[in-house]
PDB file of C-alpha atoms in Angstrom:
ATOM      1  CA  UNK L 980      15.009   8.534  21.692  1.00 38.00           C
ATOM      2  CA  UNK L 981      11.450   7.157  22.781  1.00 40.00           C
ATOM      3  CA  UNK L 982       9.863   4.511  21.338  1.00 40.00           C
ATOM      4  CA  UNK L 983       7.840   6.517  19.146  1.00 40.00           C
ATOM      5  CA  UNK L 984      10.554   7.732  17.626  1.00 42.00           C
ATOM      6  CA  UNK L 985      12.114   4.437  16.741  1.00 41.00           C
ATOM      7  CA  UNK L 986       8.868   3.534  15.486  1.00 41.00           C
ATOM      8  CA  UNK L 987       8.408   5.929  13.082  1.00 41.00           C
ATOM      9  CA  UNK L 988      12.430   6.743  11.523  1.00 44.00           C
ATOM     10  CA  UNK L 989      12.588   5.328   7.906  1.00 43.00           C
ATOM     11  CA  UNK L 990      15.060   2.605   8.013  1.00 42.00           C
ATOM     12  CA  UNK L 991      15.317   1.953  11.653  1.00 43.00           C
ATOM     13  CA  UNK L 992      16.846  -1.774  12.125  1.00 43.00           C
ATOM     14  CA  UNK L 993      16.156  -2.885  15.583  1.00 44.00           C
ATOM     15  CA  UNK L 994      17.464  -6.793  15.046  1.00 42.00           C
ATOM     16  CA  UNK L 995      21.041  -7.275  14.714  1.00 43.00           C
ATOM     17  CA  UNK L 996      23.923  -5.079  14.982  1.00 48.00           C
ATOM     18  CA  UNK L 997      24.411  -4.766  10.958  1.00 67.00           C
ATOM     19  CA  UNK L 998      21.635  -3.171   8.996  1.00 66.00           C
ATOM     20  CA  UNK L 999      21.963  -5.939   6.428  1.00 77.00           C
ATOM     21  CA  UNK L1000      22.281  -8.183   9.155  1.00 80.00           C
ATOM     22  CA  UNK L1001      19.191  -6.740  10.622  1.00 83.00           C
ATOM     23  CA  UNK L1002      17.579  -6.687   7.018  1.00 84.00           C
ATOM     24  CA  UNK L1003      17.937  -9.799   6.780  1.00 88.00           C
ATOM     25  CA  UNK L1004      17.036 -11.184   9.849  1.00 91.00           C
ATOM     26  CA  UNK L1005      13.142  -9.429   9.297  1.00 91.00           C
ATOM     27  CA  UNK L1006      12.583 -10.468   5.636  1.00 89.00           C
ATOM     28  CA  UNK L1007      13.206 -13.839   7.041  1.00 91.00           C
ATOM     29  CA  UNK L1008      10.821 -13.796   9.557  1.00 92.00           C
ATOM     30  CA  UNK L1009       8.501 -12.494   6.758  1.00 91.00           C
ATOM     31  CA  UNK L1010       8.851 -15.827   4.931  1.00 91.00           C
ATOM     32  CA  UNK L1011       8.152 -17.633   7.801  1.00 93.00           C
ATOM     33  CA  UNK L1012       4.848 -15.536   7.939  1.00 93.00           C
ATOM     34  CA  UNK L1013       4.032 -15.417   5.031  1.00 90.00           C
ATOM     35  CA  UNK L1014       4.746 -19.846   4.565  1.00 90.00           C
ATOM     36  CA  UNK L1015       1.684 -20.297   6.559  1.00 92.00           C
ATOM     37  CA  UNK L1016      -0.421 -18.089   4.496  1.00 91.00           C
ATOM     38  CA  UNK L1017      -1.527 -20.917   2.684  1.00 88.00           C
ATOM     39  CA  UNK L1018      -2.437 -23.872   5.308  1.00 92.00           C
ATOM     40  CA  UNK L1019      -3.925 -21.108   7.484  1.00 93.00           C
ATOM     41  CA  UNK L1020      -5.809 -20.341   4.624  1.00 91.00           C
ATOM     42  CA  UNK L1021      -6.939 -23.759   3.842  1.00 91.00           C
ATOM     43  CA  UNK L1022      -8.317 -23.895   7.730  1.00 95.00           C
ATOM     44  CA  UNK L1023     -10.088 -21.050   6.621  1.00 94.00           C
ATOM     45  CA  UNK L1024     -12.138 -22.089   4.420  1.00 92.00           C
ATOM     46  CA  UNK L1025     -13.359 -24.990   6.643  1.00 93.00           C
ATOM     47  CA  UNK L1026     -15.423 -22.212   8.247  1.00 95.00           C
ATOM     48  CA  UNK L1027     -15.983 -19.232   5.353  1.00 94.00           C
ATOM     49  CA  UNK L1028     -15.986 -18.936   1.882  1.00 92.00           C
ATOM     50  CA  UNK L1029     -13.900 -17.450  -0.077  1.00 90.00           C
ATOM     51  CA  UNK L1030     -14.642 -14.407  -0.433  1.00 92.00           C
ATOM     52  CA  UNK L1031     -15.791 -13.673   3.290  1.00 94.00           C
ATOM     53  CA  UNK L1032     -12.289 -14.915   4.286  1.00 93.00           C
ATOM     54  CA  UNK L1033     -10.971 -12.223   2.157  1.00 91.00           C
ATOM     55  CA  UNK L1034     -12.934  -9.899   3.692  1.00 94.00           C
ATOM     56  CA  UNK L1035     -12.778 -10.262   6.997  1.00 95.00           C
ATOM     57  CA  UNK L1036      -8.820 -11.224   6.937  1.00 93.00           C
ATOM     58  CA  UNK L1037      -8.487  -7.717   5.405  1.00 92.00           C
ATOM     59  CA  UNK L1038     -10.874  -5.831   8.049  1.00 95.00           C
ATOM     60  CA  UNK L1039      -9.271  -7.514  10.982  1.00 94.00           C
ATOM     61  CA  UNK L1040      -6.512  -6.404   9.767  1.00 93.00           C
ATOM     62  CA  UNK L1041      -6.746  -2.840   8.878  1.00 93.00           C
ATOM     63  CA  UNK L1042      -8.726  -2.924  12.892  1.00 94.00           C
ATOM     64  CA  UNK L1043      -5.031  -4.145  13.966  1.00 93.00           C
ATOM     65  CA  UNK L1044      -3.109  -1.405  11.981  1.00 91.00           C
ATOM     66  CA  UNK L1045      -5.548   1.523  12.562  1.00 93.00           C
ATOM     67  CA  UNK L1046      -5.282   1.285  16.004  1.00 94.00           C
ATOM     68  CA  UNK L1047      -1.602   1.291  15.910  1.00 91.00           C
ATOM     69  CA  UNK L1048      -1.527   4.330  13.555  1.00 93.00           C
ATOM     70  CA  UNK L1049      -4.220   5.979  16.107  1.00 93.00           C
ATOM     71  CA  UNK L1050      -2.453   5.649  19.492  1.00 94.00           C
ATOM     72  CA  UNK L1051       1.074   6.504  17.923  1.00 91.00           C
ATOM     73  CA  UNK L1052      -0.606   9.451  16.306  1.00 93.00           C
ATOM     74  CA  UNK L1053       0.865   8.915  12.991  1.00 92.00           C
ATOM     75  CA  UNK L1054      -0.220  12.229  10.473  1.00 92.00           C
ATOM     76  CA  UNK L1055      -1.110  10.974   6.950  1.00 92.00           C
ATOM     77  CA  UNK L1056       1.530   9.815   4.388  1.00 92.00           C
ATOM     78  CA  UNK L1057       2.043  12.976   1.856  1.00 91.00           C
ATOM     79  CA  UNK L1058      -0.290  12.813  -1.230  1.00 91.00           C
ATOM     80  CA  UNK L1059       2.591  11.767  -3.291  1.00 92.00           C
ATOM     81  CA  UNK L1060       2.536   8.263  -1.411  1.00 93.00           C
ATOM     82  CA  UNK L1061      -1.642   7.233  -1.804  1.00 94.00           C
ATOM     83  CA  UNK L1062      -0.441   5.828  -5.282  1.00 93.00           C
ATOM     84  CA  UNK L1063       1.693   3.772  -4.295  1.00 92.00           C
ATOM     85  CA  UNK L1064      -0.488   3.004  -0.481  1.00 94.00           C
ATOM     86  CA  UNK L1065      -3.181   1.671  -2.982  1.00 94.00           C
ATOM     87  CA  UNK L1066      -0.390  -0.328  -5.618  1.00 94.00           C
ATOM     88  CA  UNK L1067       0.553  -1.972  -2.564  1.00 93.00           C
ATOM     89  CA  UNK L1068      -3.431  -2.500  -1.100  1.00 93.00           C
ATOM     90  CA  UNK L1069      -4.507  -3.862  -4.666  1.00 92.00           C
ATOM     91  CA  UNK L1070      -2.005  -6.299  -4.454  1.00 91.00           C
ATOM     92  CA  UNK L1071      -1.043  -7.810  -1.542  1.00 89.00           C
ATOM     93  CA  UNK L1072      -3.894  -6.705   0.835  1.00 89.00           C
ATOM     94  CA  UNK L1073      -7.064  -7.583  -1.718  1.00 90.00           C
ATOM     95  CA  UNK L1074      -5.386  -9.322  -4.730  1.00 91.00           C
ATOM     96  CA  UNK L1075      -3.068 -12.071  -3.831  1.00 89.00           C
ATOM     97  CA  UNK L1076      -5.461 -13.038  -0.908  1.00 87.00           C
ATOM     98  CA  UNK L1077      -8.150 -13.313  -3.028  1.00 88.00           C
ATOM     99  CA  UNK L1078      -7.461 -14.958  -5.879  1.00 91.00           C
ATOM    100  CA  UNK L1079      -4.837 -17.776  -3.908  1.00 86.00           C
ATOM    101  CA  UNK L1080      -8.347 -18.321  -1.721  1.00 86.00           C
ATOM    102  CA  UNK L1081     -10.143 -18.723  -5.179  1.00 87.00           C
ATOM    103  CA  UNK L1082      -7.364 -21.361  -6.182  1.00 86.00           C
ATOM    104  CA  UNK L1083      -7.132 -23.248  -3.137  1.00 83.00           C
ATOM    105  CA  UNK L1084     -10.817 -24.483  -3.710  1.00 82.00           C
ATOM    106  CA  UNK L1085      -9.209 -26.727  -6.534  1.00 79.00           C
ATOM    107  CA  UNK L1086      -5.538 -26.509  -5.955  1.00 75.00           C
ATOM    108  CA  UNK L1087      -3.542 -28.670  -3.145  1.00 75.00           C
ATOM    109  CA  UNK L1088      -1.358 -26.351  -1.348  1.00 77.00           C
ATOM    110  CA  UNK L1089       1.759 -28.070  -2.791  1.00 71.00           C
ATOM    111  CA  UNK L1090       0.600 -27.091  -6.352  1.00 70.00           C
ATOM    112  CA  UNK L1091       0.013 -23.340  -5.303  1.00 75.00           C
ATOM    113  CA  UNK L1092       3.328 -23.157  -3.866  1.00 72.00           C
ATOM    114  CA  UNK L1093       4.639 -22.986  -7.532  1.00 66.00           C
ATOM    115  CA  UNK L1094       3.472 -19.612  -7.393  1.00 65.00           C
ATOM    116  CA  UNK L1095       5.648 -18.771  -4.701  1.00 71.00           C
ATOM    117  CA  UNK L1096       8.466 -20.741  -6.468  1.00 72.00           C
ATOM    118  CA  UNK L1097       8.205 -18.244  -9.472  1.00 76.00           C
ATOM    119  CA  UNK L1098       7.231 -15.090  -7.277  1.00 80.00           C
ATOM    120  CA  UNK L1099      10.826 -14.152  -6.281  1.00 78.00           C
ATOM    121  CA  UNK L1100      12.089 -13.658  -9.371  1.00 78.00           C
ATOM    122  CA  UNK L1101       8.997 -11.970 -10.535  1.00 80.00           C
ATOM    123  CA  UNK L1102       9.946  -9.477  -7.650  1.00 80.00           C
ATOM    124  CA  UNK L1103      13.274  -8.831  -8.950  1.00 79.00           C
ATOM    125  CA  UNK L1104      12.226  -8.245 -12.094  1.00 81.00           C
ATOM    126  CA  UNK L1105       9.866  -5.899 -11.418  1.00 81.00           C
ATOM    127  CA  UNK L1106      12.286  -3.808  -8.579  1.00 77.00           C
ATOM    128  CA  UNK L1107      14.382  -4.139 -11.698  1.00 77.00           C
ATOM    129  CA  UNK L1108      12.110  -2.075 -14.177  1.00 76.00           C
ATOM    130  CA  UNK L1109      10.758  -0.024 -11.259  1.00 75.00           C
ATOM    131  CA  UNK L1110      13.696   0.659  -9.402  1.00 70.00           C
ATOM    132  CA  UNK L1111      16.041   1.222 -12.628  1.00 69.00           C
ATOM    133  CA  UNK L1112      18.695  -1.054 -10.338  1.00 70.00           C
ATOM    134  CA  UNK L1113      20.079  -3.879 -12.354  1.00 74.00           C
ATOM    135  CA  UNK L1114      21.635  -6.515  -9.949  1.00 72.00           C
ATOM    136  CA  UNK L1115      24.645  -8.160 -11.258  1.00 78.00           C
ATOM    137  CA  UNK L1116      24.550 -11.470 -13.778  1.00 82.00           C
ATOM    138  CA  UNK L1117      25.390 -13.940 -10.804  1.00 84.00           C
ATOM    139  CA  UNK L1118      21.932 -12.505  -9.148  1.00 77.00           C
ATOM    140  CA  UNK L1119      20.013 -13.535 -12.233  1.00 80.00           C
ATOM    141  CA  UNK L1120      21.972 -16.936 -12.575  1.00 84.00           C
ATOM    142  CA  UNK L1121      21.339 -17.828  -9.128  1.00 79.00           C
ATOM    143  CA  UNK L1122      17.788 -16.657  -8.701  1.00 77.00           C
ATOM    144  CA  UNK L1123      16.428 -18.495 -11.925  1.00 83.00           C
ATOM    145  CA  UNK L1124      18.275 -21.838 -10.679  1.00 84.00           C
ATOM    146  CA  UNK L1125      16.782 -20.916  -7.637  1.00 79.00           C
ATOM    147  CA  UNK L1126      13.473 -20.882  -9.400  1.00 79.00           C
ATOM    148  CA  UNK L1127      13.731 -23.957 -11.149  1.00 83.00           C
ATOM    149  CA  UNK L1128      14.952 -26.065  -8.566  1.00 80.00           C
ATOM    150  CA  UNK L1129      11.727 -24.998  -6.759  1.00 74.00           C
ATOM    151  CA  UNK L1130       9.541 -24.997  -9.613  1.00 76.00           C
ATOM    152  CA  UNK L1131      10.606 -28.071 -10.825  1.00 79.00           C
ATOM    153  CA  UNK L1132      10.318 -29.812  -6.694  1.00 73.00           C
ATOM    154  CA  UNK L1133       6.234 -28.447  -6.598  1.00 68.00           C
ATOM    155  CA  UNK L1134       5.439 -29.738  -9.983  1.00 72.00           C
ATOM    156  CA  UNK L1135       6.648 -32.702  -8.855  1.00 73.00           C
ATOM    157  CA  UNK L1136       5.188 -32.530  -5.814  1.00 62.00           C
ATOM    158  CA  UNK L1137       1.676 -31.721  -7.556  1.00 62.00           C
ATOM    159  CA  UNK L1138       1.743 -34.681 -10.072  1.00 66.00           C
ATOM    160  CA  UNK L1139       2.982 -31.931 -12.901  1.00 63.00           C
ATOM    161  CA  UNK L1140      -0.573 -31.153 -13.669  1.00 64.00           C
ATOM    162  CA  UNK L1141      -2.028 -27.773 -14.753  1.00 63.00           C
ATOM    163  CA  UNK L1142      -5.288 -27.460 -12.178  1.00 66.00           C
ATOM    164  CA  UNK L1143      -8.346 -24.939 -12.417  1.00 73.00           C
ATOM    165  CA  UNK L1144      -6.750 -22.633 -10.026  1.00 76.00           C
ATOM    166  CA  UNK L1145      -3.945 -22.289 -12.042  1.00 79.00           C
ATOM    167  CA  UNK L1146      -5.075 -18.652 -13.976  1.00 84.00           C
ATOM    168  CA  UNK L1147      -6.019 -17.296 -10.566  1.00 88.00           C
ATOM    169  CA  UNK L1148      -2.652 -18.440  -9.292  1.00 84.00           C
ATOM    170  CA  UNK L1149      -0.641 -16.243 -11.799  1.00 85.00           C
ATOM    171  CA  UNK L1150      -2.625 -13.784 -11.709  1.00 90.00           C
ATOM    172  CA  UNK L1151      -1.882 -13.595  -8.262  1.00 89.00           C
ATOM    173  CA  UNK L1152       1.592 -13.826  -8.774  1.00 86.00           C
ATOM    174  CA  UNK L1153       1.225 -10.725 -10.901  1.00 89.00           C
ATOM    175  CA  UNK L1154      -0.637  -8.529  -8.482  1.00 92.00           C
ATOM    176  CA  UNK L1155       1.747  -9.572  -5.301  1.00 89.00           C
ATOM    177  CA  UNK L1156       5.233  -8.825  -7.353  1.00 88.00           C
ATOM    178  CA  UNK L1157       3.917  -5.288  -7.911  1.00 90.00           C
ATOM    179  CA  UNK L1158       2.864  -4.804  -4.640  1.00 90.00           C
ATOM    180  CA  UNK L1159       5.937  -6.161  -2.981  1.00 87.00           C
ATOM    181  CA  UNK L1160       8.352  -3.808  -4.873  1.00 87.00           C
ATOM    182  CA  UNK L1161       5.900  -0.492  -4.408  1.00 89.00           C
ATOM    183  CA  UNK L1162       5.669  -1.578  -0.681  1.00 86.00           C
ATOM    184  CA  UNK L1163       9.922  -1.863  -0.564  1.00 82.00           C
ATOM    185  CA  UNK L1164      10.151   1.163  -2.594  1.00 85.00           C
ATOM    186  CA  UNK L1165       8.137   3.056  -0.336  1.00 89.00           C
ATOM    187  CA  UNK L1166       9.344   1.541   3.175  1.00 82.00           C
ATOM    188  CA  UNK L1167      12.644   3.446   2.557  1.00 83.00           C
ATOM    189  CA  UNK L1168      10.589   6.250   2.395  1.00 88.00           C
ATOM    190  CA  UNK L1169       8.745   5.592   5.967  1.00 86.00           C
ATOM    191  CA  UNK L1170       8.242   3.090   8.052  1.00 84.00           C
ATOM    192  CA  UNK L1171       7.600  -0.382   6.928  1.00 78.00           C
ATOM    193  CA  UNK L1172       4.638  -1.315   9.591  1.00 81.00           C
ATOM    194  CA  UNK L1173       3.066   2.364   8.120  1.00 90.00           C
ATOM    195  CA  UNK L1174       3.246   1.151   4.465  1.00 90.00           C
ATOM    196  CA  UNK L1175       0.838  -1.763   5.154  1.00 89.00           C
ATOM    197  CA  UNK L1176      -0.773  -0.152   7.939  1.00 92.00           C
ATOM    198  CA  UNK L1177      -2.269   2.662   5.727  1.00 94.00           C
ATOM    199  CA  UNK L1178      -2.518  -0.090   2.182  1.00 93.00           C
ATOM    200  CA  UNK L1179      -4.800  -1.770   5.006  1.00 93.00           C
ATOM    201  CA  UNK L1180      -6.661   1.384   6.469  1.00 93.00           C
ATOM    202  CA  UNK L1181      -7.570   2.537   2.793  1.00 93.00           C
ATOM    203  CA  UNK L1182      -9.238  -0.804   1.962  1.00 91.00           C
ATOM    204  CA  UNK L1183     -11.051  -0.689   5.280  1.00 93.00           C
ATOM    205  CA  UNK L1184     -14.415   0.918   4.079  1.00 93.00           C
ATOM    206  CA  UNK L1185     -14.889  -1.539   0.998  1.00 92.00           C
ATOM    207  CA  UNK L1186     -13.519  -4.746   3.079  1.00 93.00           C
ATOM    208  CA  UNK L1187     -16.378  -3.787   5.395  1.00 95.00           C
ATOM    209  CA  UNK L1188     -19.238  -3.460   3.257  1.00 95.00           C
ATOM    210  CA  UNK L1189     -17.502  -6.829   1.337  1.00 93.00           C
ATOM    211  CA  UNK L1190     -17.437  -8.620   4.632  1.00 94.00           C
ATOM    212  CA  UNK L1191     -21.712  -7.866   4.912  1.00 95.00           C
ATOM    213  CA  UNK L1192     -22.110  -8.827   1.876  1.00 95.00           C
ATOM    214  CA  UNK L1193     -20.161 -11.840   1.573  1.00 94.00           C
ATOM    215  CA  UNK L1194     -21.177 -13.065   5.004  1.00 94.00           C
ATOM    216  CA  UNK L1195     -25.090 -12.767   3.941  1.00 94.00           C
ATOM    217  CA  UNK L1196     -24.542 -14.708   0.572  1.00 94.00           C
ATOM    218  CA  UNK L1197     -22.029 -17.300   1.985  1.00 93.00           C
ATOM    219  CA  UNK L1198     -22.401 -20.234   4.523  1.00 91.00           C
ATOM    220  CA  UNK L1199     -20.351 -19.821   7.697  1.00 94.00           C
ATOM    221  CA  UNK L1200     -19.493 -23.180   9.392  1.00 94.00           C
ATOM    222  CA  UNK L1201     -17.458 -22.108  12.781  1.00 93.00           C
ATOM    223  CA  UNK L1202     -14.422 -24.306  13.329  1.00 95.00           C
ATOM    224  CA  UNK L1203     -11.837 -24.402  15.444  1.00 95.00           C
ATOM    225  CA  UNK L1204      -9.575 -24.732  12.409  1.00 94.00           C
ATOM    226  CA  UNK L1205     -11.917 -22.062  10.435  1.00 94.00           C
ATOM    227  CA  UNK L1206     -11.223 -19.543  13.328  1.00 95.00           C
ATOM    228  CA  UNK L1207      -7.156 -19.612  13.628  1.00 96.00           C
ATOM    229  CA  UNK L1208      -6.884 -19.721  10.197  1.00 95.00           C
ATOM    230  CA  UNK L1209      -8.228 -16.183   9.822  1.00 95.00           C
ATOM    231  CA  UNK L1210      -6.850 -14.916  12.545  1.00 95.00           C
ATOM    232  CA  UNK L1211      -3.549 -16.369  11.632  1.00 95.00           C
ATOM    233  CA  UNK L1212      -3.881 -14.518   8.239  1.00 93.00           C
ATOM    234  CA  UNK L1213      -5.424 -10.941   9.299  1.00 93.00           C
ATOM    235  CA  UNK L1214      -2.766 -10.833  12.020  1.00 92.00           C
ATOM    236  CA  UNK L1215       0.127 -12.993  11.628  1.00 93.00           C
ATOM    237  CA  UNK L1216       0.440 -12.797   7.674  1.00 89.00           C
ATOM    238  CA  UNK L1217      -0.869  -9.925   6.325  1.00 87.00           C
ATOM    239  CA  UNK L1218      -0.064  -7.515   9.539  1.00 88.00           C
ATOM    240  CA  UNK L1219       3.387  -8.733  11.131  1.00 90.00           C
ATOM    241  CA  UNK L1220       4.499 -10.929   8.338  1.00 89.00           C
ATOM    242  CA  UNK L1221       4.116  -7.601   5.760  1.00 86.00           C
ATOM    243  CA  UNK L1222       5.335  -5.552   8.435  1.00 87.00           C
ATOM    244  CA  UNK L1223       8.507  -6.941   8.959  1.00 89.00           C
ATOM    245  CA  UNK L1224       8.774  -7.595   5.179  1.00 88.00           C
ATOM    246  CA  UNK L1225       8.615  -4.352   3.700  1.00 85.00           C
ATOM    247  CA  UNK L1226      11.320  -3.344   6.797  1.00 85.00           C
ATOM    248  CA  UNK L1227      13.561  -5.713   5.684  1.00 87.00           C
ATOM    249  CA  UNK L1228      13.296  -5.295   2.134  1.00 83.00           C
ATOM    250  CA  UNK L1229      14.354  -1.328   3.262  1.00 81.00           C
ATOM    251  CA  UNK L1230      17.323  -2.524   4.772  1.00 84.00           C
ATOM    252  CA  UNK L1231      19.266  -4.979   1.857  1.00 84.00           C
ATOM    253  CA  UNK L1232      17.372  -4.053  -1.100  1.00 81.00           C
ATOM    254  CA  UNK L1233      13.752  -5.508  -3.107  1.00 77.00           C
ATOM    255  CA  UNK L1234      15.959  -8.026  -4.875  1.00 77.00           C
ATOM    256  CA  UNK L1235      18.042  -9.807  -2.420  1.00 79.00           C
ATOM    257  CA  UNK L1236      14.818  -9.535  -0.092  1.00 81.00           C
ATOM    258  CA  UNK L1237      12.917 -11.363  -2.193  1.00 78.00           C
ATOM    259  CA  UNK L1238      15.607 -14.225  -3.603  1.00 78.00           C
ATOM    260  CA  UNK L1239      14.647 -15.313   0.527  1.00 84.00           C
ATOM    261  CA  UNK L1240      11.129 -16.418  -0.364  1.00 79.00           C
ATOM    262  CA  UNK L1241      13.011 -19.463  -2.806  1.00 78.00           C
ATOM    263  CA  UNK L1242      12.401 -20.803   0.977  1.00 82.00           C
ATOM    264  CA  UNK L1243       9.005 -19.989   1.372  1.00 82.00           C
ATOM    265  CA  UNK L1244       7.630 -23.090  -0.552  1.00 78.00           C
ATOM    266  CA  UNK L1245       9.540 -25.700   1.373  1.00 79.00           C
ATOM    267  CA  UNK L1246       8.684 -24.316   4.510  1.00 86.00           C
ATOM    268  CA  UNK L1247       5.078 -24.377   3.048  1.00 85.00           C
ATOM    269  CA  UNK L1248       4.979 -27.674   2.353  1.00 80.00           C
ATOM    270  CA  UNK L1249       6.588 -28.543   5.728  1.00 84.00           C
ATOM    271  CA  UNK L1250       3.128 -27.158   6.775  1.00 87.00           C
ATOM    272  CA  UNK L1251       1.350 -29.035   4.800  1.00 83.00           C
ATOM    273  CA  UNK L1252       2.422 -32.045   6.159  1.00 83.00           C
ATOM    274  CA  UNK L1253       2.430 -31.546  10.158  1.00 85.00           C
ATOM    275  CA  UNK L1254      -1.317 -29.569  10.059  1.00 86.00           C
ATOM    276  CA  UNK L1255      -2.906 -30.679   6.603  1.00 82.00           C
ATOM    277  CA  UNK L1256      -1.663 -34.235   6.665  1.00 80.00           C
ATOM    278  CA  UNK L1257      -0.405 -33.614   3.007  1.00 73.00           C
ATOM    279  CA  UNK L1258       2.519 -35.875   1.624  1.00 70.00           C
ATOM    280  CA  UNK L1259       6.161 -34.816   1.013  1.00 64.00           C
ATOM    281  CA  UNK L1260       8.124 -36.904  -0.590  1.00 67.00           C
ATOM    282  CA  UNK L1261      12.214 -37.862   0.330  1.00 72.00           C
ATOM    283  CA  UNK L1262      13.557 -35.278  -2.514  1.00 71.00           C
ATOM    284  CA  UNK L1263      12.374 -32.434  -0.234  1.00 68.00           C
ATOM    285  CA  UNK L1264      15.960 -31.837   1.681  1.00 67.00           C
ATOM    286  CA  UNK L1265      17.746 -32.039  -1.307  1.00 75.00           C
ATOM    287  CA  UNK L1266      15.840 -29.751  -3.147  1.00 74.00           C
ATOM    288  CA  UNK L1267      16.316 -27.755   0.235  1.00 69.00           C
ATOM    289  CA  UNK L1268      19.966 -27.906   0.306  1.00 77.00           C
ATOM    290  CA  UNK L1269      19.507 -26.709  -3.211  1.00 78.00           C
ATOM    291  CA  UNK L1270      17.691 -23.374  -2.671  1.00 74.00           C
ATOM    292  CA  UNK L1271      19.595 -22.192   0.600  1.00 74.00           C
ATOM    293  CA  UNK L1272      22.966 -22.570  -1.649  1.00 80.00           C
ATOM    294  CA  UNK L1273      20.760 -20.352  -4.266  1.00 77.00           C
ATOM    295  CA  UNK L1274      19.442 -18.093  -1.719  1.00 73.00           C
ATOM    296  CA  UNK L1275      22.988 -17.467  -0.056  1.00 74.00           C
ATOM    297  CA  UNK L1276      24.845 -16.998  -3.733  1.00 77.00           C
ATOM    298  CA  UNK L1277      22.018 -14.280  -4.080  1.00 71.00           C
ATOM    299  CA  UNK L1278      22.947 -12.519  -0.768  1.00 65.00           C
ATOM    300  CA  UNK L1279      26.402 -12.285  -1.419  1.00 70.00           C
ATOM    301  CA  UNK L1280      25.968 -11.111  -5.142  1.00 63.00           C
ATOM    302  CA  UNK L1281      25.681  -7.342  -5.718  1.00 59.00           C
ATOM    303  CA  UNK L1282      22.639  -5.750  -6.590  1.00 53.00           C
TER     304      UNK L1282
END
């Protein structure tokens, strides 16, 4: 079997000898991705506004996808699929970007990270209505303790104060739990990497003319900082992190996939404080302990 090949089977698990294993094993590295999203984001904006690092994070990123998609010679997803494709663009390629940018003008990221606290279970409860798969009581006992515990840890965290941001952040929350359970519906349907390759290559013509636009209306200030931020989200997060998301949401399922990113907030705030300088307080490896017993009651439930 050539490479090709392996690259373009539904399902294909390269990591791990167990496809759950393997499943597993990528989702995670998707939260790892995807807990940078919002420092890198934050370095962003030291150079661009928000809306030109929206635009050009998506363009770089539908440059890195369409060139995969040209030298593998992938045809075109059927016509049943493009609803879906642009579910999946709305929200996670031009939604969630845009309005957590919009947010992190006024929010800290330890305040936005309550949106990630509450987007797991959001997940599952869309899969749930999509899907028609109901996982099992302990699921839903463990993922909304999950929840709170990192809910209740952010707010904290943030003072416990409603901020500005706030409507933008749950409306993001919205638009990235619907396009995380199209994406994982449609990754066992093809390739994970081609799900967000082609939600990326059909937003490519308006992130273009958005990136003119924005870049003409809003100051640019190059940075060091301003620079690996966007190409930490165009590439790292939106590309590979969604990439080896949807792949490993394939492999165990949109729920237990997504009880994984009760992490994702921790580990964002562990950013916060080695490249922002933000503070974390001594409760953080308790509410740690907390979630991983959470996440791992959720892996072993059935769903």
């Amino acid at each position: 079997m050539t490479a090709q090949d392996s690259a373009t089977r539904p399902g294909t698990i390269a990591v791990g000898s167990s496809p759950q294993a393997g499943g597993t094993v990528l989702a995670g590295l998707g939260v790892v991705a995807f807990s940078l999203t919002f420092p890198s984001t934050v370095w962003g904006l030291e150079s661009f506004g928000p809306w030109s690092l929206v635009a050009l994070r998506s363009t770089l990123a539908a440059l890195i996808a369409g060139a995969f998609l040209l030298v593998l010679r992938v045809p075109l997803p059927e016509q049943r699929h493009w609803a879906g494709l642009a579910v999946v663009a709305g929200g996670v390629v031009v939604g969630f970007p845009l309005l957590t940018s919009l947010a992190l003008q006024t929010s800290t990221t330890a305040h936005a990270a309550v949106v990630v606290g509450l987007l797991p279970l959001t997940t599952a409860t869309f899969a749930a209505l999509r899907t028609g798969r109901r996982p099992s009581r302990t699921f839903w006992c463990a993922a909304l303790a999950g929840a709170a515990v990192v809910i209740g840890f952010t707010l904290a965290e943030s003072g416990g104060s409603l901020s500005a941001g706030d409507p933008y952040l749950f409306g993001a929350l919205v638009v990235c739990a619907a396009g995380y359970t199209e994406g994982g519906r449609l990754a066992r349907l093809m390739p994970g990497w081609q799900v967000i390759g082609w939600a990326l290559v059909l937003c490519l013509p308006v992130m273009v003319a958005g990136s003119a636009v924005a870049l003409a209306v809003e100051p640019v200030r190059l940075t060091a900082h301003g620079v690996i931020g966007l190409v930490w989200v165009a590439a790292g997060s939106t590309f590979f992190g969604l990439y080896v998301w949807y792949r490993g949401m394939a492999a165990i399922g949109i729920p237990k996939a997504s009880q994984l990113q009760l992490a994702q907030p921790l580990l964002t705030l562990v950013w916060s404080v080695s490249l922002l300088g933000e503070h974390l307080s001594p409760a953080a490896p308790l509410a740690a302990c907390a979630v991983l017993l959470c996440i791992a009651v959720t892996q072993r439930a059935r769903s």
